[in-house]
Coordinates of N, CA and C in Angstrom, one line a residue:
M4 N -12.9 11.6 -4.3 CA -13.9 10.9 -3.7 C -13.0 10.4 -2.5
V5 N -13.3 10.5 -1.2 CA -12.6 9.9 -0.2 C -13.3 8.7 0.1
V6 N -12.5 7.5 0.0 CA -13.2 6.1 0.4 C -13.0 5.8 1.8
S7 N -11.9 6.0 2.4 CA -11.6 5.6 3.6 C -10.8 6.8 4.4
D8 N -11.1 7.3 5.5 CA -10.6 8.3 6.3 C -10.5 8.1 7.7
E9 N -9.4 7.7 8.4 CA -9.3 7.6 9.7 C -8.1 8.5 10.5
E10 N -8.5 9.0 11.7 CA -7.6 9.5 12.3 C -7.7 9.2 13.7
G11 N -6.7 9.5 14.4 CA -6.6 9.2 16.0 C -5.9 7.7 16.2
H12 N -5.4 7.1 15.2 CA -4.8 5.8 15.5 C -3.4 6.2 16.2
R13 N -3.0 5.6 17.3 CA -1.9 5.8 17.8 C -1.2 4.6 18.5
G14 N 0.0 4.1 18.2 CA 0.6 3.0 18.9 C 1.3 2.1 17.8
D15 N 1.6 1.0 18.3 CA 2.4 0.1 17.7 C 1.5 -0.7 16.6
G16 N 0.2 -0.5 16.4 CA -0.5 -1.5 15.3 C -0.9 -2.3 15.8
T17 N -0.6 -3.1 16.9 CA -1.0 -4.4 17.5 C -2.0 -4.3 18.6
E18 N -1.8 -4.2 19.8 CA -2.6 -4.4 20.9 C -3.5 -3.2 21.1
D19 N -3.0 -2.0 20.9 CA -3.8 -0.7 21.4 C -4.8 -0.2 20.3
G20 N -5.1 -1.1 19.3 CA -6.2 -0.7 18.5 C -5.4 0.2 17.3
G21 N -4.2 0.4 17.1 CA -3.7 1.0 16.0 C -3.8 0.4 14.7
L22 N -3.9 1.1 13.5 CA -4.3 0.5 12.3 C -2.9 -0.6 11.8
R23 N -3.2 -1.5 11.5 CA -2.5 -2.9 11.1 C -2.2 -2.8 9.4
P24 N -1.0 -3.2 9.2 CA -1.0 -3.3 7.6 C -2.1 -4.1 6.9
G25 N -2.3 -5.2 7.6 CA -3.4 -6.0 6.8 C -4.6 -5.0 6.9
E26 N -4.9 -4.4 7.7 CA -6.3 -3.4 7.7 C -6.1 -2.4 6.4
A27 N -5.0 -2.0 6.5 CA -4.9 -1.0 5.4 C -5.0 -1.5 4.0
R28 N -4.4 -2.6 3.9 CA -4.5 -3.6 2.5 C -5.9 -3.7 2.3
E29 N -6.6 -4.3 3.2 CA -8.1 -4.3 3.1 C -8.8 -3.3 2.5
R30 N -8.5 -1.9 3.3 CA -9.2 -0.8 2.8 C -8.9 -0.4 1.5
V31 N -7.9 -0.4 0.9 CA -7.2 0.0 -0.3 C -7.9 -1.0 -1.3
Y32 N -7.7 -2.3 -1.1 CA -8.4 -3.4 -2.0 C -9.9 -2.9 -1.9
D33 N -10.5 -3.1 -1.1 CA -12.1 -2.8 -1.2 C -12.4 -1.3 -1.8
A34 N -11.6 -0.3 -1.7 CA -11.8 1.0 -2.3 C -11.6 0.9 -3.8
L35 N -10.6 0.2 -4.2 CA -10.4 -0.1 -5.6 C -11.2 -1.1 -6.4
L36 N -11.8 -2.0 -5.4 CA -12.8 -3.0 -6.1 C -14.1 -2.2 -6.6
A37 N -14.4 -1.0 -6.0 CA -15.5 -0.4 -6.2 C -15.4 0.7 -7.6
V38 N -14.1 0.6 -7.9 CA -14.1 1.7 -9.1 C -14.6 1.0 -10.3
R39 N -15.3 1.9 -11.0 CA -15.9 1.3 -12.5 C -15.4 2.3 -13.4
P40 N -14.8 1.8 -14.6 CA -14.5 0.5 -15.0 C -13.4 -0.1 -14.2
P41 N -13.5 -1.4 -13.8 CA -12.5 -2.1 -13.0 C -11.1 -1.6 -13.2
V42 N -10.2 -1.6 -12.1 CA -8.7 -1.6 -12.1 C -8.3 -2.6 -12.7
D43 N -7.0 -2.6 -13.4 CA -6.3 -3.7 -13.6 C -5.6 -4.4 -12.5
V44 N -5.5 -5.6 -12.4 CA -5.0 -6.3 -11.2 C -3.5 -5.9 -10.7
L45 N -2.7 -5.6 -11.8 CA -1.4 -5.1 -11.4 C -1.6 -3.6 -10.6
V46 N -2.5 -2.8 -11.0 CA -2.8 -1.7 -10.4 C -3.1 -1.9 -9.0
L47 N -4.1 -2.7 -8.8 CA -4.7 -3.2 -7.4 C -3.5 -3.9 -6.5
A48 N -2.6 -4.6 -7.1 CA -1.6 -5.2 -6.4 C -0.6 -4.2 -6.1
D49 N -0.1 -3.2 -6.7 CA 0.7 -2.2 -6.6 C 0.3 -1.3 -5.4
A50 N -1.0 -0.8 -5.4 CA -1.7 0.1 -4.5 C -1.8 -0.6 -3.0
V51 N -2.1 -2.0 -3.1 CA -2.1 -2.6 -1.9 C -0.7 -2.8 -1.2
L52 N 0.2 -3.1 -2.2 CA 1.4 -3.1 -1.5 C 2.1 -1.9 -1.0
V53 N 1.9 -0.7 -1.7 CA 2.4 0.6 -1.0 C 1.4 1.0 0.0
A54 N 0.3 0.6 0.2 CA -0.4 0.9 1.8 C 0.1 0.0 2.6
S55 N 0.4 -1.4 2.2 CA 1.1 -2.1 3.7 C 2.6 -1.6 3.9
E56 N 3.2 -1.1 3.0 CA 4.6 -0.6 3.2 C 4.8 0.6 4.2
L57 N 3.4 1.6 3.6 CA 3.6 2.9 4.4 C 3.1 2.7 5.7
V58 N 2.1 1.9 6.1 CA 1.7 1.5 7.3 C 2.9 0.8 8.2
S59 N 3.4 -0.3 7.7 CA 4.4 -0.9 8.2 C 5.6 0.0 8.8
N60 N 6.0 0.8 7.9 CA 7.1 1.8 8.2 C 6.6 2.7 9.3
A61 N 5.5 3.1 9.3 CA 4.9 4.1 10.4 C 4.6 3.3 11.9
V62 N 4.4 2.0 11.8 CA 4.4 1.1 12.8 C 5.9 1.1 13.3
R63 N 6.7 0.4 12.6 CA 8.1 0.1 12.9 C 9.1 1.2 13.2
H64 N 8.8 2.3 12.5 CA 9.8 3.4 12.7 C 9.4 4.7 13.2
A65 N 8.0 5.0 13.5 CA 7.5 6.1 13.7 C 6.5 6.2 14.9
G66 N 6.4 5.1 15.6 CA 5.4 5.0 16.8 C 4.1 4.6 16.5
G67 N 3.8 4.4 15.2 CA 2.4 3.9 14.8 C 1.7 4.9 13.9
V68 N 0.6 4.6 13.4 CA -0.3 5.5 12.6 C -1.0 6.4 13.2
T69 N -1.0 7.7 12.8 CA -2.0 8.8 13.5 C -3.3 9.0 12.6
G70 N -3.1 8.9 11.3 CA -4.1 9.1 10.3 C -4.0 8.2 9.0
F71 N -5.1 7.7 8.6 CA -4.9 6.8 7.3 C -6.1 7.3 6.3
R72 N -5.8 7.5 5.2 CA -6.8 8.1 4.1 C -6.5 7.3 2.7
V73 N -7.7 7.1 2.1 CA -7.5 6.3 0.8 C -8.7 7.5 -0.2
S74 N -8.3 8.0 -1.1 CA -9.0 8.7 -1.9 C -8.9 8.4 -3.5
I75 N -10.0 8.5 -4.1 CA -9.7 8.2 -5.4 C -10.4 9.2 -6.3
G76 N -9.6 9.7 -7.4 CA -10.2 11.0 -8.3 C -9.2 11.3 -9.3
D77 N -9.6 11.9 -10.3 CA -8.6 12.4 -11.4 C -7.7 11.0 -11.8
G78 N -8.4 10.0 -12.0 CA -7.5 9.0 -12.6 C -6.6 8.2 -11.7
E79 N -6.6 8.7 -10.4 CA -5.5 8.1 -9.6 C -6.0 7.8 -8.3
V80 N -5.4 7.0 -7.4 CA -5.6 6.7 -6.0 C -4.5 7.1 -5.2
E81 N -5.0 8.0 -4.0 CA -3.9 8.6 -3.3 C -4.2 7.9 -2.0
I82 N -3.0 7.4 -1.5 CA -3.0 6.6 0.1 C -2.2 7.7 0.8
S83 N -2.8 8.0 1.8 CA -1.9 8.9 2.9 C -1.9 8.3 4.3
V84 N -0.8 8.2 4.9 CA -0.4 7.7 6.1 C 0.4 8.7 6.9
S85 N -0.3 9.2 8.1 CA 0.4 10.1 9.1 C 0.8 9.4 10.2
D86 N 1.9 9.9 10.8 CA 2.6 9.3 11.9 C 2.9 10.4 12.8
G87 N 3.7 10.1 13.9 CA 4.1 11.2 15.0 C 5.5 11.4 14.9
S88 N 6.0 11.1 13.9 CA 7.7 11.4 13.8 C 7.8 12.3 12.7
Q89 N 8.9 13.3 12.9 CA 9.2 14.2 11.8 C 10.1 13.6 11.1
A90 N 10.8 12.4 11.3 CA 11.8 11.8 10.6 C 11.3 11.4 9.2
R91 N 12.0 11.8 8.2 CA 11.5 11.5 6.9 C 12.0 10.1 6.5
P92 N 11.1 9.2 5.8 CA 11.6 8.0 5.4 C 12.9 8.1 4.6
C93 N 13.7 6.9 4.5 CA 14.8 6.6 3.7 C 15.1 5.4 3.3
E94 N 15.6 5.2 2.3 CA 16.1 3.9 1.7 C 17.3 3.4 2.4
R95 N 16.9 2.3 2.9 CA 18.0 1.4 3.5 C 18.5 0.3 2.5
T96 N 19.7 0.1 2.6 CA 20.5 -1.3 2.0 C 20.0 -2.6 2.5
P97 N 19.1 -3.4 1.7 CA 18.6 -4.6 2.3 C 19.8 -5.5 2.6
R98 N 19.9 -6.0 3.8 CA 20.9 -6.9 4.3 C 20.3 -8.2 4.8
P99 N 19.7 -9.1 4.0 CA 19.1 -10.1 4.2 C 19.6 -11.2 5.3
L100 N 20.9 -11.2 5.2 CA 21.6 -12.3 6.2 C 21.8 -11.5 7.7
V101 N 21.7 -10.2 7.6 CA 22.0 -9.5 8.8 C 20.8 -8.9 9.7
R102 N 19.8 -8.5 9.0 CA 18.7 -7.8 9.5 C 17.4 -7.9 8.5
E103 N 16.5 -7.9 9.0 CA 15.1 -7.7 8.2 C 14.7 -6.6 7.6
G104 N 14.2 -6.5 6.6 CA 13.6 -5.1 6.1 C 14.6 -4.4 5.1
G105 N 14.4 -3.3 4.7 CA 15.1 -2.5 4.0 C 14.5 -2.4 2.6
Y106 N 13.6 -2.9 2.2 CA 12.9 -3.0 0.7 C 11.7 -2.1 0.6
G107 N 11.1 -1.9 1.5 CA 9.8 -1.3 1.6 C 9.6 0.2 0.9
W108 N 10.6 1.2 1.4 CA 10.7 2.5 1.1 C 11.0 2.5 -0.6
G109 N 12.0 1.8 -0.7 CA 12.5 1.7 -2.3 C 11.2 1.3 -3.1
L110 N 10.5 0.3 -2.8 CA 9.5 -0.2 -3.5 C 8.3 0.9 -3.7
V111 N 8.0 1.6 -2.6 CA 6.9 2.6 -2.6 C 7.5 3.9 -3.5
T112 N 8.8 4.1 -3.6 CA 9.1 5.4 -4.4 C 9.4 4.8 -6.0
R113 N 9.3 3.5 -6.2 CA 9.2 3.1 -7.5 C 7.9 2.8 -8.0
L114 N 7.1 2.7 -7.3 CA 5.5 2.3 -7.5 C 4.8 3.7 -7.6
A115 N 5.2 4.6 -6.8 CA 4.2 5.7 -6.8 C 5.0 7.0 -6.7
R116 N 4.0 8.1 -7.0 CA 4.6 9.5 -6.8 C 4.5 9.7 -5.2
V117 N 5.3 10.1 -4.8 CA 5.5 10.3 -3.2 C 5.8 11.7 -2.9
E118 N 4.8 12.1 -1.7 CA 5.2 13.5 -1.2 C 5.2 13.2 0.5
V119 N 6.3 13.9 1.1 CA 6.1 13.9 2.5 C 6.0 15.2 3.0
V120 N 5.0 15.6 3.8 CA 4.7 17.0 4.2 C 4.6 16.9 5.8
A121 N 5.0 17.8 6.4 CA 5.1 18.0 7.8 C 3.7 18.1 8.3
G122 N 3.4 17.7 9.6 CA 2.1 17.6 10.2 C 1.3 16.4 10.1
P123 N 0.4 16.2 10.7 CA -0.2 17.0 11.5 C 0.6 16.9 12.9
G124 N 0.6 18.1 13.7 CA 1.3 18.4 15.1 C 2.8 18.2 14.8
D125 N 3.4 17.3 15.4 CA 4.9 17.0 15.4 C 5.2 15.9 14.3
G126 N 4.2 15.3 13.6 CA 4.4 14.2 12.8 C 4.6 14.6 11.5
K127 N 4.3 13.7 10.6 CA 4.3 13.9 9.1 C 3.3 13.2 8.3
T128 N 2.9 13.3 7.0 CA 2.0 12.5 6.5 C 2.8 12.2 5.1
V129 N 2.7 11.1 4.7 CA 3.3 10.6 3.5 C 2.2 10.2 2.6
R130 N 2.2 10.9 1.5 CA 1.1 10.8 0.3 C 1.6 10.2 -0.7
A131 N 1.1 9.0 -1.2 CA 1.6 8.0 -2.4 C 0.3 8.1 -3.4
R132 N 0.5 8.5 -4.7 CA -0.3 8.4 -5.7 C 0.1 7.5 -6.7
L133 N -1.0 6.7 -7.4 CA -0.8 5.7 -8.3 C -1.8 6.0 -9.3
P134 N -1.4 6.0 -10.6 CA -2.5 6.0 -11.5 C -3.5 4.7 -11.5
L135 N -4.8 5.0 -12.0 CA -5.5 3.9 -11.8 C -5.7 2.9 -13.1
T136 N -4.9 3.3 -14.0 CA -4.7 2.3 -15.3 C -3.1 2.1 -15.4
S137 N -3.2 1.0 -15.8 CA -1.8 0.4 -16.1 C -1.2 0.6 -17.7
A138 N 0.0 0.8 -17.9 CA 0.5 0.7 -19.3 C 0.2 -0.7 -19.8
H139 N 0.4 -1.7 -19.1 CA 0.3 -3.0 -19.5 C -0.9 -3.9 -18.7
S140 N -1.6 -4.8 -19.5 CA -2.4 -5.6 -18.5 C -1.8 -6.6 -18.0
A141 N -2.3 -7.0 -17.0 CA -1.7 -8.1 -16.2 C -1.9 -9.4 -17.1
Y142 N -2.7 -9.6 -18.0 CA -2.8 -10.6 -18.8 C -1.8 -10.5 -19.9
E143 N -1.2 -9.4 -20.3 CA -0.2 -9.4 -21.3 C 1.3 -9.5 -20.5
H144 N 1.4 -9.5 -19.2 CA 2.5 -9.6 -18.4 C 3.2 -11.0 -18.8
P145 N 4.6 -10.9 -19.1 CA 5.1 -12.1 -19.5 C 5.1 -13.3 -18.4
R146 N 5.0 -13.1 -17.1 CA 4.7 -13.9 -16.1 C 3.5 -14.4 -15.8
F147 N 2.6 -13.7 -16.4 CA 1.1 -14.3 -16.1 C 0.9 -15.6 -17.0
V148 N 0.4 -16.5 -16.2 CA -0.1 -17.8 -16.9 C -1.4 -18.2 -16.6
P149 N -2.3 -18.0 -17.3 CA -3.6 -18.3 -17.1 C -4.0 -19.6 -16.6
A150 N -4.8 -19.8 -15.6 CA -5.1 -21.3 -15.0 C -6.0 -22.1 -16.2
Q151 N -5.4 -23.3 -16.3 CA -6.0 -24.2 -17.3 C -6.8 -24.9 -16.7
R152 N -7.8 -25.3 -17.2 CA -9.0 -26.1 -16.8 C -8.6 -27.4 -16.7
R153 N -8.7 -28.2 -15.7 CA -8.3 -29.4 -15.6 C -9.6 -30.2 -16.0
P154 N -9.2 -31.5 -16.5 CA -10.2 -32.5 -17.0 C -11.0 -33.0 -15.7
P155 N -12.1 -33.4 -15.7 CA -13.1 -33.7 -14.6 C -12.1 -34.8 -13.9
D156 N -11.5 -35.6 -14.4 CA -10.7 -36.6 -13.5 C -9.5 -36.1 -12.8
G157 N -9.3 -34.7 -13.0 CA -8.1 -33.9 -12.2 C -6.8 -34.2 -13.1
G158 N -6.9 -34.7 -14.3 CA -5.7 -35.0 -15.3 C -5.0 -36.2 -14.9
M159 N -5.5 -37.0 -13.9 CA -4.8 -38.3 -13.5 C -5.0 -39.3 -14.6
R160 N -4.2 -40.2 -14.8 CA -4.3 -41.4 -15.9 C -3.8 -42.4 -15.3

């Protein structure tokens, strides 16, 4: 099932109407919220991060997004981002004191099964697939701390 499919975006993702990372995050988030039974919050977070990084990379390194698609089926979500560059994404060593960035592609390849295919035209499409189920629930995650209900007085004494 294709949930979001857009073509024809071109540019830097800001002033000319190109797709922005925030819009990509919203589309993936909305698509996954509609899945029943609901997907785990860790799956949702990973998919939103992957979409954001793929679109950010297309905007920053490939002249902008020319196509964006979110599809759900066979127990996975597929996020496809097309751009006008034939250059394949590559991992850069992060150098936080020297330059910004360098983390995105490594995150994407660790969170998703990734395929880079030629086209459309002179560009490429990056497809990232993530399972809709997580091996562990967010509620079992060691860093998950459930919000505790505060007393009506706000806990002040």
